[in-house]
Amino acid sequence: MTDNPIFAVAAKAEALRARGADVITLAAGEPQAAAGAVVVEAAVAAVHDPATHHYGTAQGDPALRALVATAISGDTGLPWNAGDVQITLGAKHALFLATQALIDAGDEVLAAAPGWPAPGWPGHAEVVTAAGGVAVPVTTDAKFRVPAEALDRCRTPRTRAVILSSPGNPTGAVYPESRLRQIADWAQRHGFWVVSDDIYRTFDYTGTYRSILRAAPQLRDRTVVVGGVSKGHAMTGWRIGWLAAPPEITASARLHVARTITHVPTVGQRAALAALSDTGTPVEAARDYRRRRALLVDALNGIGGIDCPLPDGGMFAFPDVSGLLRDRGWSSSADLAAWLLDTAHLAVVPGVAFNAPDACGCASLWTTTR
Ligand SMILES: Cc1ncc(COP(=O)(O)O)c(C=O)c1O
């Protein structure tokens, strides 16, 4: 098993900072704003409440689960309740629990992750591998979205599921409703599961985000919806996420949680409850990021040899730096990222981390302070 390459860049930047360098890090995908005051106040109040000093329930705080269910009902147009939700240690844990529940050793899961020309977040492949499965990279279209035909070309007797992320990391690709419907039809035809990683759901700059279940409600009994407060509420360190799924999946996730961590820490769950009650913060954050998206993409496109598409969603710019690599005689985006860190003290994640070596070289995460 190897370390997540994104965190490897972040660790290198941190080591440089520890030696006194003034490093700007665009490495890990996280807002640098602090969590909102209401979140902090709720956490402080929770610390003072002796009820949080004792065991809670494996499935998670019912009040938090109810709020999550309401949010997912809004996104999907389908009724969800607290019983359909499992609280997890961030969205990554939810993805881990989902794959543990869905696959056996040797089973295959399709994802735009990783493998050029399917740049994707390495975490998707990592959870599949952790469950003994095989992560199969799927070719995307020019806008970095997986077509149903490309999924079908990867289908084998061992295929069990597909992981979709919309908006995605690092490309910011948002799947339109028509594409979601095609994928849902394909999944339903073959009896596959869909894991819908909606962690960037609130960063939707074109208003085109749709839950796959809004597009194809008939897929509900084979869909796992994953989310969390990490990105939209600037709470990556609190480690609170969730999955919402049919009963066999939530039951498996609950058992896994009960047998490993007992439950997600209660203070963090209270903080997440306050975060979800504050619907204004993600809207404000998305507005702020939309402004920064324009600034960053314009600036990048002003540099010779860089071509940066405007992302429809998410928190990242994903520039094609192949021209720059050619001009400089660098062999891959890793050379550029190393040069930026050493000379400019700017940490970015090279495209190789997403298996997008040169054509789409340098995935820089635009998460500077306000
Ligand atoms: C696509 C995607 N899903 C999930 C996660 C993990 O989210 P969390 O920090 O809530 O575990 C990330 C983090 O970068 C991500 O990019």
mmCIF file of C-alpha atoms and ligand atoms in Angstrom:
data_model
loop_
_atom_site.group_PDB
_atom_site.id
_atom_site.type_symbol
_atom_site.label_atom_id
_atom_site.label_comp_id
_atom_site.label_asym_id
_atom_site.label_seq_id
_atom_site.Cartn_x
_atom_site.Cartn_y
_atom_site.Cartn_z
ATOM 1 C CA MET A 1 0.000 0.000 0.000
ATOM 2 C CA THR A 2 1.308 3.478 -0.811
ATOM 3 C CA ASP A 3 0.613 6.839 0.805
ATOM 4 C CA ASN A 4 -1.980 9.063 -0.781
ATOM 5 C CA PRO A 5 0.155 11.236 -3.105
ATOM 6 C CA ILE A 6 -1.794 14.385 -2.259
ATOM 7 C CA PHE A 7 -0.930 14.087 1.404
ATOM 8 C CA ALA A 8 2.680 13.333 0.453
ATOM 9 C CA VAL A 9 2.895 16.782 -1.186
ATOM 10 C CA ALA A 10 1.248 18.398 1.835
ATOM 11 C CA ALA A 11 3.770 16.692 4.152
ATOM 12 C CA LYS A 12 6.706 17.942 2.061
ATOM 13 C CA ALA A 13 5.327 21.483 2.213
ATOM 14 C CA GLU A 14 4.883 21.153 5.966
ATOM 15 C CA ALA A 15 8.503 19.991 6.376
ATOM 16 C CA LEU A 16 9.689 23.033 4.406
ATOM 17 C CA ARG A 17 7.548 25.295 6.568
ATOM 18 C CA ALA A 18 9.021 23.715 9.713
ATOM 19 C CA ARG A 19 12.432 24.795 8.409
ATOM 20 C CA GLY A 20 11.174 28.409 8.368
ATOM 21 C CA ALA A 21 10.058 28.781 4.720
ATOM 22 C CA ASP A 22 6.938 30.799 3.928
ATOM 23 C CA VAL A 23 5.051 28.122 1.998
ATOM 24 C CA ILE A 24 1.742 28.628 0.212
ATOM 25 C CA THR A 25 0.082 25.268 0.051
ATOM 26 C CA LEU A 26 -2.492 24.432 -2.596
ATOM 27 C CA ALA A 27 -1.967 20.735 -1.936
ATOM 28 C CA ALA A 28 -4.639 19.108 0.228
ATOM 29 C CA GLY A 29 -8.203 19.820 -0.883
ATOM 30 C CA GLU A 30 -9.457 21.896 1.959
ATOM 31 C CA PRO A 31 -10.724 25.389 2.585
ATOM 32 C CA GLN A 32 -8.282 27.358 4.696
ATOM 33 C CA ALA A 33 -11.064 29.365 6.317
ATOM 34 C CA ALA A 34 -11.863 28.264 9.875
ATOM 35 C CA ALA A 35 -15.129 26.500 10.589
ATOM 36 C CA GLY A 36 -17.980 28.927 11.373
ATOM 37 C CA ALA A 37 -18.501 30.429 14.836
ATOM 38 C CA VAL A 38 -21.775 28.517 15.312
ATOM 39 C CA VAL A 39 -19.896 25.276 14.744
ATOM 40 C CA VAL A 40 -17.195 26.140 17.265
ATOM 41 C CA GLU A 41 -19.764 27.305 19.838
ATOM 42 C CA ALA A 42 -21.760 24.084 19.431
ATOM 43 C CA ALA A 43 -18.600 22.046 19.944
ATOM 44 C CA VAL A 44 -17.652 23.999 23.070
ATOM 45 C CA ALA A 45 -21.172 23.551 24.477
ATOM 46 C CA ALA A 46 -20.960 19.847 23.641
ATOM 47 C CA VAL A 47 -17.681 19.510 25.539
ATOM 48 C CA HIS A 48 -19.406 20.975 28.593
ATOM 49 C CA ASP A 49 -22.317 18.548 28.288
ATOM 50 C CA PRO A 50 -21.507 15.370 30.266
ATOM 51 C CA ALA A 51 -23.722 13.385 27.868
ATOM 52 C CA THR A 52 -20.940 13.638 25.281
ATOM 53 C CA HIS A 53 -18.433 12.170 27.728
ATOM 54 C CA HIS A 54 -20.016 8.742 27.438
ATOM 55 C CA TYR A 55 -20.715 6.239 24.687
ATOM 56 C CA GLY A 56 -23.121 7.181 21.948
ATOM 57 C CA THR A 57 -24.777 4.973 19.343
ATOM 58 C CA ALA A 58 -22.906 3.227 16.517
ATOM 59 C CA GLN A 59 -25.169 4.606 13.813
ATOM 60 C CA GLY A 60 -24.666 8.178 14.971
ATOM 61 C CA ASP A 61 -26.636 10.955 16.643
ATOM 62 C CA PRO A 62 -30.295 10.616 15.545
ATOM 63 C CA ALA A 63 -30.696 14.400 15.303
ATOM 64 C CA LEU A 64 -27.697 14.647 12.954
ATOM 65 C CA ARG A 65 -28.904 11.691 10.917
ATOM 66 C CA ALA A 66 -32.331 13.317 10.602
ATOM 67 C CA LEU A 67 -30.779 16.540 9.274
ATOM 68 C CA VAL A 68 -28.641 14.605 6.793
ATOM 69 C CA ALA A 69 -31.738 12.694 5.660
ATOM 70 C CA THR A 70 -33.598 15.968 5.097
ATOM 71 C CA ALA A 71 -30.720 17.352 3.012
ATOM 72 C CA ILE A 72 -30.530 14.182 0.900
ATOM 73 C CA SER A 73 -34.316 14.158 0.486
ATOM 74 C CA GLY A 74 -33.992 17.696 -0.901
ATOM 75 C CA ASP A 75 -31.247 16.673 -3.349
ATOM 76 C CA THR A 76 -32.851 13.455 -4.523
ATOM 77 C CA GLY A 77 -36.553 14.310 -4.360
ATOM 78 C CA LEU A 78 -37.056 11.012 -2.503
ATOM 79 C CA PRO A 79 -38.017 10.527 1.154
ATOM 80 C CA TRP A 80 -35.106 9.556 3.430
ATOM 81 C CA ASN A 81 -35.173 9.268 7.178
ATOM 82 C CA ALA A 82 -32.632 9.045 9.991
ATOM 83 C CA GLY A 83 -32.662 5.241 9.800
ATOM 84 C CA ASP A 84 -31.234 5.355 6.267
ATOM 85 C CA VAL A 85 -28.112 7.239 7.379
ATOM 86 C CA GLN A 86 -24.813 6.117 8.938
ATOM 87 C CA ILE A 87 -22.510 8.774 10.423
ATOM 88 C CA THR A 88 -18.842 8.210 9.562
ATOM 89 C CA LEU A 89 -15.368 9.622 10.143
ATOM 90 C CA GLY A 90 -15.489 11.842 7.065
ATOM 91 C CA ALA A 91 -16.604 11.004 3.549
ATOM 92 C CA LYS A 92 -13.565 8.816 2.957
ATOM 93 C CA HIS A 93 -14.627 6.506 5.790
ATOM 94 C CA ALA A 94 -18.102 6.386 4.254
ATOM 95 C CA LEU A 95 -16.569 5.324 0.921
ATOM 96 C CA PHE A 96 -14.495 2.729 2.757
ATOM 97 C CA LEU A 97 -17.553 1.328 4.555
ATOM 98 C CA ALA A 98 -19.589 1.299 1.350
ATOM 99 C CA THR A 99 -16.969 -0.681 -0.573
ATOM 100 C CA GLN A 100 -16.474 -3.067 2.345
ATOM 101 C CA ALA A 101 -20.204 -3.750 2.223
ATOM 102 C CA LEU A 102 -20.507 -3.996 -1.551
ATOM 103 C CA ILE A 103 -17.611 -6.099 -2.763
ATOM 104 C CA ASP A 104 -15.741 -9.339 -2.168
ATOM 105 C CA ALA A 105 -12.059 -9.953 -2.884
ATOM 106 C CA GLY A 106 -11.378 -9.745 -6.619
ATOM 107 C CA ASP A 107 -14.549 -7.825 -7.444
ATOM 108 C CA GLU A 108 -14.157 -4.838 -9.733
ATOM 109 C CA VAL A 109 -15.297 -1.269 -9.162
ATOM 110 C CA LEU A 110 -15.236 1.255 -11.988
ATOM 111 C CA ALA A 111 -14.232 4.839 -11.345
ATOM 112 C CA ALA A 112 -12.683 7.799 -13.068
ATOM 113 C CA ALA A 113 -9.870 7.193 -10.629
ATOM 114 C CA PRO A 114 -7.051 6.960 -11.294
ATOM 115 C CA GLY A 115 -5.591 6.446 -14.759
ATOM 116 C CA TRP A 116 -5.184 8.878 -17.626
ATOM 117 C CA PRO A 117 -7.296 9.693 -19.537
ATOM 118 C CA ALA A 118 -9.450 9.345 -16.467
ATOM 119 C CA PRO A 119 -7.977 11.684 -13.905
ATOM 120 C CA GLY A 120 -9.585 11.137 -10.560
ATOM 121 C CA TRP A 121 -9.143 11.275 -6.826
ATOM 122 C CA PRO A 122 -6.833 8.443 -5.707
ATOM 123 C CA GLY A 123 -8.975 7.804 -2.621
ATOM 124 C CA HIS A 124 -11.617 6.050 -4.703
ATOM 125 C CA ALA A 125 -9.139 3.443 -5.902
ATOM 126 C CA GLU A 126 -7.660 3.187 -2.404
ATOM 127 C CA VAL A 127 -10.912 2.165 -0.712
ATOM 128 C CA VAL A 128 -11.582 -0.416 -3.407
ATOM 129 C CA THR A 129 -8.111 -1.902 -2.969
ATOM 130 C CA ALA A 130 -8.522 -1.854 0.826
ATOM 131 C CA ALA A 131 -11.605 -4.047 0.385
ATOM 132 C CA GLY A 132 -9.578 -6.524 -1.703
ATOM 133 C CA GLY A 133 -11.202 -5.286 -4.892
ATOM 134 C CA VAL A 134 -9.800 -4.061 -8.171
ATOM 135 C CA ALA A 135 -10.262 -0.404 -9.120
ATOM 136 C CA VAL A 136 -10.772 -0.125 -12.865
ATOM 137 C CA PRO A 137 -10.032 3.295 -14.422
ATOM 138 C CA VAL A 138 -12.571 4.452 -16.980
ATOM 139 C CA THR A 139 -11.871 6.785 -19.883
ATOM 140 C CA THR A 140 -13.616 10.147 -19.642
ATOM 141 C CA ASP A 141 -14.850 12.515 -22.330
ATOM 142 C CA ALA A 142 -13.122 15.840 -23.019
ATOM 143 C CA LYS A 143 -14.960 17.382 -20.057
ATOM 144 C CA PHE A 144 -13.674 14.641 -17.747
ATOM 145 C CA ARG A 145 -17.018 12.913 -17.409
ATOM 146 C CA VAL A 146 -17.371 9.168 -17.719
ATOM 147 C CA PRO A 147 -19.666 8.127 -20.586
ATOM 148 C CA ALA A 148 -21.932 5.089 -20.122
ATOM 149 C CA GLU A 149 -20.316 3.463 -23.199
ATOM 150 C CA ALA A 150 -16.871 3.755 -21.597
ATOM 151 C CA LEU A 151 -18.228 2.089 -18.472
ATOM 152 C CA ASP A 152 -19.670 -0.677 -20.582
ATOM 153 C CA ARG A 153 -16.310 -1.292 -22.262
ATOM 154 C CA CYS A 154 -14.843 -1.956 -18.782
ATOM 155 C CA ARG A 155 -17.651 -4.290 -17.711
ATOM 156 C CA THR A 156 -16.616 -7.839 -16.789
ATOM 157 C CA PRO A 157 -18.304 -10.689 -14.856
ATOM 158 C CA ARG A 158 -16.527 -9.316 -11.728
ATOM 159 C CA THR A 159 -17.935 -5.785 -12.015
ATOM 160 C CA ARG A 160 -20.007 -4.836 -8.981
ATOM 161 C CA ALA A 161 -20.197 -1.054 -8.771
ATOM 162 C CA VAL A 162 -19.235 2.329 -10.115
ATOM 163 C CA ILE A 163 -18.089 5.304 -8.062
ATOM 164 C CA LEU A 164 -19.109 8.700 -9.407
ATOM 165 C CA SER A 165 -18.104 12.057 -8.014
ATOM 166 C CA SER A 166 -19.932 15.165 -9.175
ATOM 167 C CA PRO A 167 -18.486 17.740 -8.845
ATOM 168 C CA GLY A 168 -15.255 15.793 -9.058
ATOM 169 C CA ASN A 169 -11.705 16.104 -7.787
ATOM 170 C CA PRO A 170 -9.411 17.241 -9.421
ATOM 171 C CA THR A 171 -11.307 18.153 -12.590
ATOM 172 C CA GLY A 172 -14.378 19.915 -11.171
ATOM 173 C CA ALA A 173 -16.487 17.974 -13.681
ATOM 174 C CA VAL A 174 -20.236 18.075 -13.019
ATOM 175 C CA TYR A 175 -22.404 15.355 -14.553
ATOM 176 C CA PRO A 176 -25.478 16.657 -16.394
ATOM 177 C CA GLU A 177 -28.798 14.961 -15.763
ATOM 178 C CA SER A 178 -28.845 13.257 -19.182
ATOM 179 C CA ARG A 179 -25.479 11.580 -18.542
ATOM 180 C CA LEU A 180 -26.560 10.481 -15.066
ATOM 181 C CA ARG A 181 -29.660 8.923 -16.571
ATOM 182 C CA GLN A 182 -27.595 6.983 -19.117
ATOM 183 C CA ILE A 183 -25.251 5.720 -16.407
ATOM 184 C CA ALA A 184 -28.192 4.810 -14.174
ATOM 185 C CA ASP A 185 -29.862 2.878 -17.026
ATOM 186 C CA TRP A 186 -26.613 1.002 -17.665
ATOM 187 C CA ALA A 187 -26.145 0.220 -13.947
ATOM 188 C CA GLN A 188 -29.720 -0.945 -13.609
ATOM 189 C CA ARG A 189 -29.526 -3.129 -16.705
ATOM 190 C CA HIS A 190 -26.570 -5.007 -15.241
ATOM 191 C CA GLY A 191 -27.572 -4.917 -11.568
ATOM 192 C CA PHE A 192 -24.568 -2.785 -10.540
ATOM 193 C CA TRP A 193 -24.371 -0.501 -7.532
ATOM 194 C CA VAL A 194 -23.658 3.208 -7.804
ATOM 195 C CA VAL A 195 -21.673 5.012 -5.120
ATOM 196 C CA SER A 196 -22.389 8.705 -5.498
ATOM 197 C CA ASP A 197 -19.644 10.721 -3.816
ATOM 198 C CA ASP A 198 -21.309 14.095 -3.307
ATOM 199 C CA ILE A 199 -18.672 15.668 -1.044
ATOM 200 C CA TYR A 200 -18.324 18.724 -3.357
ATOM 201 C CA ARG A 201 -22.068 19.020 -3.844
ATOM 202 C CA THR A 202 -22.234 22.649 -2.625
ATOM 203 C CA PHE A 203 -19.494 23.883 -5.010
ATOM 204 C CA ASP A 204 -21.702 24.006 -8.106
ATOM 205 C CA TYR A 205 -20.948 27.122 -10.202
ATOM 206 C CA THR A 206 -23.237 26.422 -13.126
ATOM 207 C CA GLY A 207 -26.314 25.284 -11.192
ATOM 208 C CA THR A 208 -26.148 21.935 -12.994
ATOM 209 C CA TYR A 209 -25.461 19.598 -10.046
ATOM 210 C CA ARG A 210 -28.053 16.825 -9.908
ATOM 211 C CA SER A 211 -28.137 13.844 -7.633
ATOM 212 C CA ILE A 212 -28.126 10.654 -9.710
ATOM 213 C CA LEU A 213 -31.241 9.688 -7.765
ATOM 214 C CA ARG A 214 -33.016 12.848 -8.933
ATOM 215 C CA ALA A 215 -32.223 11.772 -12.497
ATOM 216 C CA ALA A 216 -33.048 8.083 -11.908
ATOM 217 C CA PRO A 217 -35.109 7.513 -8.728
ATOM 218 C CA GLN A 218 -35.569 3.854 -9.671
ATOM 219 C CA LEU A 219 -31.919 3.287 -8.746
ATOM 220 C CA ARG A 220 -32.526 3.992 -5.070
ATOM 221 C CA ASP A 221 -32.216 0.393 -3.919
ATOM 222 C CA ARG A 222 -28.764 0.137 -5.524
ATOM 223 C CA THR A 223 -27.289 3.542 -4.678
ATOM 224 C CA VAL A 224 -25.086 4.714 -1.813
ATOM 225 C CA VAL A 225 -25.008 8.490 -1.332
ATOM 226 C CA VAL A 226 -21.856 9.778 0.373
ATOM 227 C CA GLY A 227 -21.375 13.250 1.846
ATOM 228 C CA GLY A 228 -19.944 15.211 4.711
ATOM 229 C CA VAL A 229 -19.185 18.598 6.197
ATOM 230 C CA SER A 230 -15.464 18.602 5.320
ATOM 231 C CA LYS A 231 -15.514 20.840 2.278
ATOM 232 C CA GLY A 232 -18.652 22.975 2.267
ATOM 233 C CA HIS A 233 -18.322 23.832 5.956
ATOM 234 C CA ALA A 234 -14.508 24.049 6.119
ATOM 235 C CA MET A 235 -14.400 21.165 8.605
ATOM 236 C CA THR A 236 -11.868 18.723 7.148
ATOM 237 C CA GLY A 237 -10.210 18.221 10.532
ATOM 238 C CA TRP A 238 -13.440 17.362 12.334
ATOM 239 C CA ARG A 239 -13.823 14.141 10.348
ATOM 240 C CA ILE A 240 -17.593 13.981 10.072
ATOM 241 C CA GLY A 241 -19.276 12.442 7.042
ATOM 242 C CA TRP A 242 -22.081 10.049 6.211
ATOM 243 C CA LEU A 243 -23.566 7.563 3.872
ATOM 244 C CA ALA A 244 -27.237 7.050 3.054
ATOM 245 C CA ALA A 245 -28.146 3.723 1.543
ATOM 246 C CA PRO A 246 -30.537 0.755 1.486
ATOM 247 C CA PRO A 247 -30.824 -1.140 4.811
ATOM 248 C CA GLU A 248 -28.331 -3.931 3.976
ATOM 249 C CA ILE A 249 -25.578 -1.349 3.418
ATOM 250 C CA THR A 250 -26.322 0.817 6.457
ATOM 251 C CA ALA A 251 -26.535 -2.329 8.602
ATOM 252 C CA SER A 252 -23.118 -3.483 7.377
ATOM 253 C CA ALA A 253 -21.622 -0.017 7.915
ATOM 254 C CA ARG A 254 -23.098 0.170 11.429
ATOM 255 C CA LEU A 255 -21.639 -3.210 12.348
ATOM 256 C CA HIS A 256 -18.233 -2.237 10.986
ATOM 257 C CA VAL A 257 -18.298 0.985 13.006
ATOM 258 C CA ALA A 258 -19.479 -0.831 16.152
ATOM 259 C CA ARG A 259 -16.711 -3.426 15.851
ATOM 260 C CA THR A 260 -13.919 -0.955 15.140
ATOM 261 C CA ILE A 261 -14.369 2.603 16.446
ATOM 262 C CA THR A 262 -17.613 2.008 18.444
ATOM 263 C CA HIS A 263 -18.998 5.297 17.128
ATOM 264 C CA VAL A 264 -17.933 8.612 15.652
ATOM 265 C CA PRO A 265 -16.942 11.046 18.441
ATOM 266 C CA THR A 266 -20.025 12.814 19.774
ATOM 267 C CA VAL A 267 -18.558 16.317 20.095
ATOM 268 C CA GLY A 268 -17.784 16.369 16.380
ATOM 269 C CA GLN A 269 -21.290 15.155 15.589
ATOM 270 C CA ARG A 270 -22.775 18.026 17.601
ATOM 271 C CA ALA A 271 -20.553 20.438 15.657
ATOM 272 C CA ALA A 272 -21.743 18.906 12.374
ATOM 273 C CA LEU A 273 -25.344 19.284 13.548
ATOM 274 C CA ALA A 274 -24.728 23.018 14.011
ATOM 275 C CA ALA A 275 -23.008 23.164 10.603
ATOM 276 C CA LEU A 276 -25.928 21.552 8.789
ATOM 277 C CA SER A 277 -28.371 23.879 10.566
ATOM 278 C CA ASP A 278 -26.392 26.794 9.078
ATOM 279 C CA THR A 279 -27.333 26.605 5.402
ATOM 280 C CA GLY A 280 -25.839 30.035 4.610
ATOM 281 C CA THR A 281 -22.153 29.105 5.049
ATOM 282 C CA PRO A 282 -21.802 26.700 2.080
ATOM 283 C CA VAL A 283 -23.597 29.190 -0.178
ATOM 284 C CA GLU A 284 -21.195 31.948 0.895
ATOM 285 C CA ALA A 285 -18.200 29.630 0.511
ATOM 286 C CA ALA A 286 -19.284 28.678 -3.014
ATOM 287 C CA ARG A 287 -19.668 32.377 -3.915
ATOM 288 C CA ASP A 288 -16.168 33.047 -2.633
ATOM 289 C CA TYR A 289 -14.707 30.098 -4.534
ATOM 290 C CA ARG A 290 -16.484 31.130 -7.710
ATOM 291 C CA ARG A 291 -14.722 34.497 -7.489
ATOM 292 C CA ARG A 292 -11.378 32.810 -6.896
ATOM 293 C CA ARG A 293 -12.009 30.379 -9.742
ATOM 294 C CA ALA A 294 -12.173 33.288 -12.197
ATOM 295 C CA LEU A 295 -9.030 34.899 -10.755
ATOM 296 C CA LEU A 296 -6.971 31.739 -10.773
ATOM 297 C CA VAL A 297 -8.064 30.371 -14.133
ATOM 298 C CA ASP A 298 -7.462 33.768 -15.816
ATOM 299 C CA ALA A 299 -4.026 34.054 -14.211
ATOM 300 C CA LEU A 300 -3.049 30.520 -15.223
ATOM 301 C CA ASN A 301 -4.201 31.047 -18.798
ATOM 302 C CA GLY A 302 -2.007 34.165 -18.911
ATOM 303 C CA ILE A 303 1.095 31.959 -18.550
ATOM 304 C CA GLY A 304 2.553 30.609 -21.796
ATOM 305 C CA GLY A 305 2.285 26.841 -22.115
ATOM 306 C CA ILE A 306 -0.633 26.528 -19.683
ATOM 307 C CA ASP A 307 -4.202 25.872 -20.727
ATOM 308 C CA CYS A 308 -6.693 25.792 -17.866
ATOM 309 C CA PRO A 309 -10.368 24.965 -18.426
ATOM 310 C CA LEU A 310 -12.928 26.702 -16.236
ATOM 311 C CA PRO A 311 -14.182 24.051 -13.812
ATOM 312 C CA ASP A 312 -17.970 23.745 -13.469
ATOM 313 C CA GLY A 313 -17.698 22.824 -9.800
ATOM 314 C CA GLY A 314 -15.457 21.680 -6.979
ATOM 315 C CA MET A 315 -12.534 23.466 -5.372
ATOM 316 C CA PHE A 316 -9.772 22.941 -7.899
ATOM 317 C CA ALA A 317 -8.182 24.173 -11.078
ATOM 318 C CA PHE A 318 -6.783 21.452 -13.302
ATOM 319 C CA PRO A 319 -4.487 23.113 -15.822
ATOM 320 C CA ASP A 320 -2.925 21.363 -18.783
ATOM 321 C CA VAL A 321 0.756 22.232 -18.430
ATOM 322 C CA SER A 322 2.082 20.100 -21.274
ATOM 323 C CA GLY A 323 3.217 23.200 -23.253
ATOM 324 C CA LEU A 324 5.193 24.481 -20.288
ATOM 325 C CA LEU A 325 6.798 21.087 -19.705
ATOM 326 C CA ARG A 326 7.880 21.013 -23.350
ATOM 327 C CA ASP A 327 9.296 24.557 -23.235
ATOM 328 C CA ARG A 328 11.279 23.808 -20.093
ATOM 329 C CA GLY A 329 12.399 20.346 -21.075
ATOM 330 C CA TRP A 330 10.730 18.805 -18.024
ATOM 331 C CA SER A 331 9.665 15.211 -18.308
ATOM 332 C CA SER A 332 6.518 15.349 -16.180
ATOM 333 C CA SER A 333 4.322 17.538 -14.009
ATOM 334 C CA ALA A 334 6.241 16.189 -11.000
ATOM 335 C CA ASP A 335 9.261 18.223 -12.204
ATOM 336 C CA LEU A 336 7.143 21.366 -12.358
ATOM 337 C CA ALA A 337 5.634 20.744 -8.922
ATOM 338 C CA ALA A 338 9.104 20.170 -7.431
ATOM 339 C CA TRP A 339 10.400 23.367 -9.062
ATOM 340 C CA LEU A 340 7.436 25.383 -7.740
ATOM 341 C CA LEU A 341 7.947 24.070 -4.232
ATOM 342 C CA ASP A 342 11.719 24.570 -4.208
ATOM 343 C CA THR A 343 11.919 27.964 -5.878
ATOM 344 C CA ALA A 344 8.586 29.645 -5.171
ATOM 345 C CA HIS A 345 7.588 27.723 -2.048
ATOM 346 C CA LEU A 346 4.262 26.967 -3.693
ATOM 347 C CA ALA A 347 2.904 23.465 -3.084
ATOM 348 C CA VAL A 348 0.696 22.003 -5.821
ATOM 349 C CA VAL A 349 -0.228 18.419 -6.571
ATOM 350 C CA PRO A 350 1.278 17.209 -9.859
ATOM 351 C CA GLY A 351 -1.109 15.565 -12.293
ATOM 352 C CA VAL A 352 0.842 12.324 -11.973
ATOM 353 C CA ALA A 353 -0.824 11.936 -8.561
ATOM 354 C CA PHE A 354 -4.099 11.562 -10.449
ATOM 355 C CA ASN A 355 -2.410 9.500 -13.160
ATOM 356 C CA ALA A 356 -2.674 12.413 -15.541
ATOM 357 C CA PRO A 357 1.067 12.630 -16.267
ATOM 358 C CA ASP A 358 1.747 15.296 -18.850
ATOM 359 C CA ALA A 359 -1.258 16.083 -20.914
ATOM 360 C CA CYS A 360 -3.045 17.504 -17.934
ATOM 361 C CA GLY A 361 -0.058 18.145 -15.829
ATOM 362 C CA CYS A 362 -0.539 20.047 -12.700
ATOM 363 C CA ALA A 363 -3.589 19.808 -10.535
ATOM 364 C CA SER A 364 -3.300 22.806 -8.354
ATOM 365 C CA LEU A 365 -5.772 23.201 -5.600
ATOM 366 C CA TRP A 366 -6.847 26.750 -5.185
ATOM 367 C CA THR A 367 -7.477 26.979 -1.522
ATOM 368 C CA THR A 368 -5.603 30.058 -0.365
ATOM 369 C CA THR A 369 -6.780 32.137 2.544
ATOM 370 C CA ARG A 370 -9.466 34.751 1.896
HETATM 371 C C1 LIG B 1 -13.731 13.192 -4.212
HETATM 372 C C2 LIG B 1 -13.455 13.169 -2.745
HETATM 373 N N1 LIG B 1 -14.218 12.377 -1.950
HETATM 374 C C3 LIG B 1 -13.993 12.296 -0.634
HETATM 375 C C4 LIG B 1 -12.994 13.043 -0.026
HETATM 376 C C5 LIG B 1 -12.754 12.875 1.448
HETATM 377 O O1 LIG B 1 -13.562 13.719 2.219
HETATM 378 P P1 LIG B 1 -13.416 13.688 3.812
HETATM 379 O O2 LIG B 1 -12.328 14.648 4.167
HETATM 380 O O3 LIG B 1 -14.758 14.108 4.337
HETATM 381 O O4 LIG B 1 -13.073 12.303 4.207
HETATM 382 C C6 LIG B 1 -12.193 13.892 -0.796
HETATM 383 C C7 LIG B 1 -11.102 14.653 -0.182
HETATM 384 O O5 LIG B 1 -10.288 15.286 -0.807
HETATM 385 C C8 LIG B 1 -12.428 13.940 -2.181
HETATM 386 O O6 LIG B 1 -11.695 14.728 -2.964
#
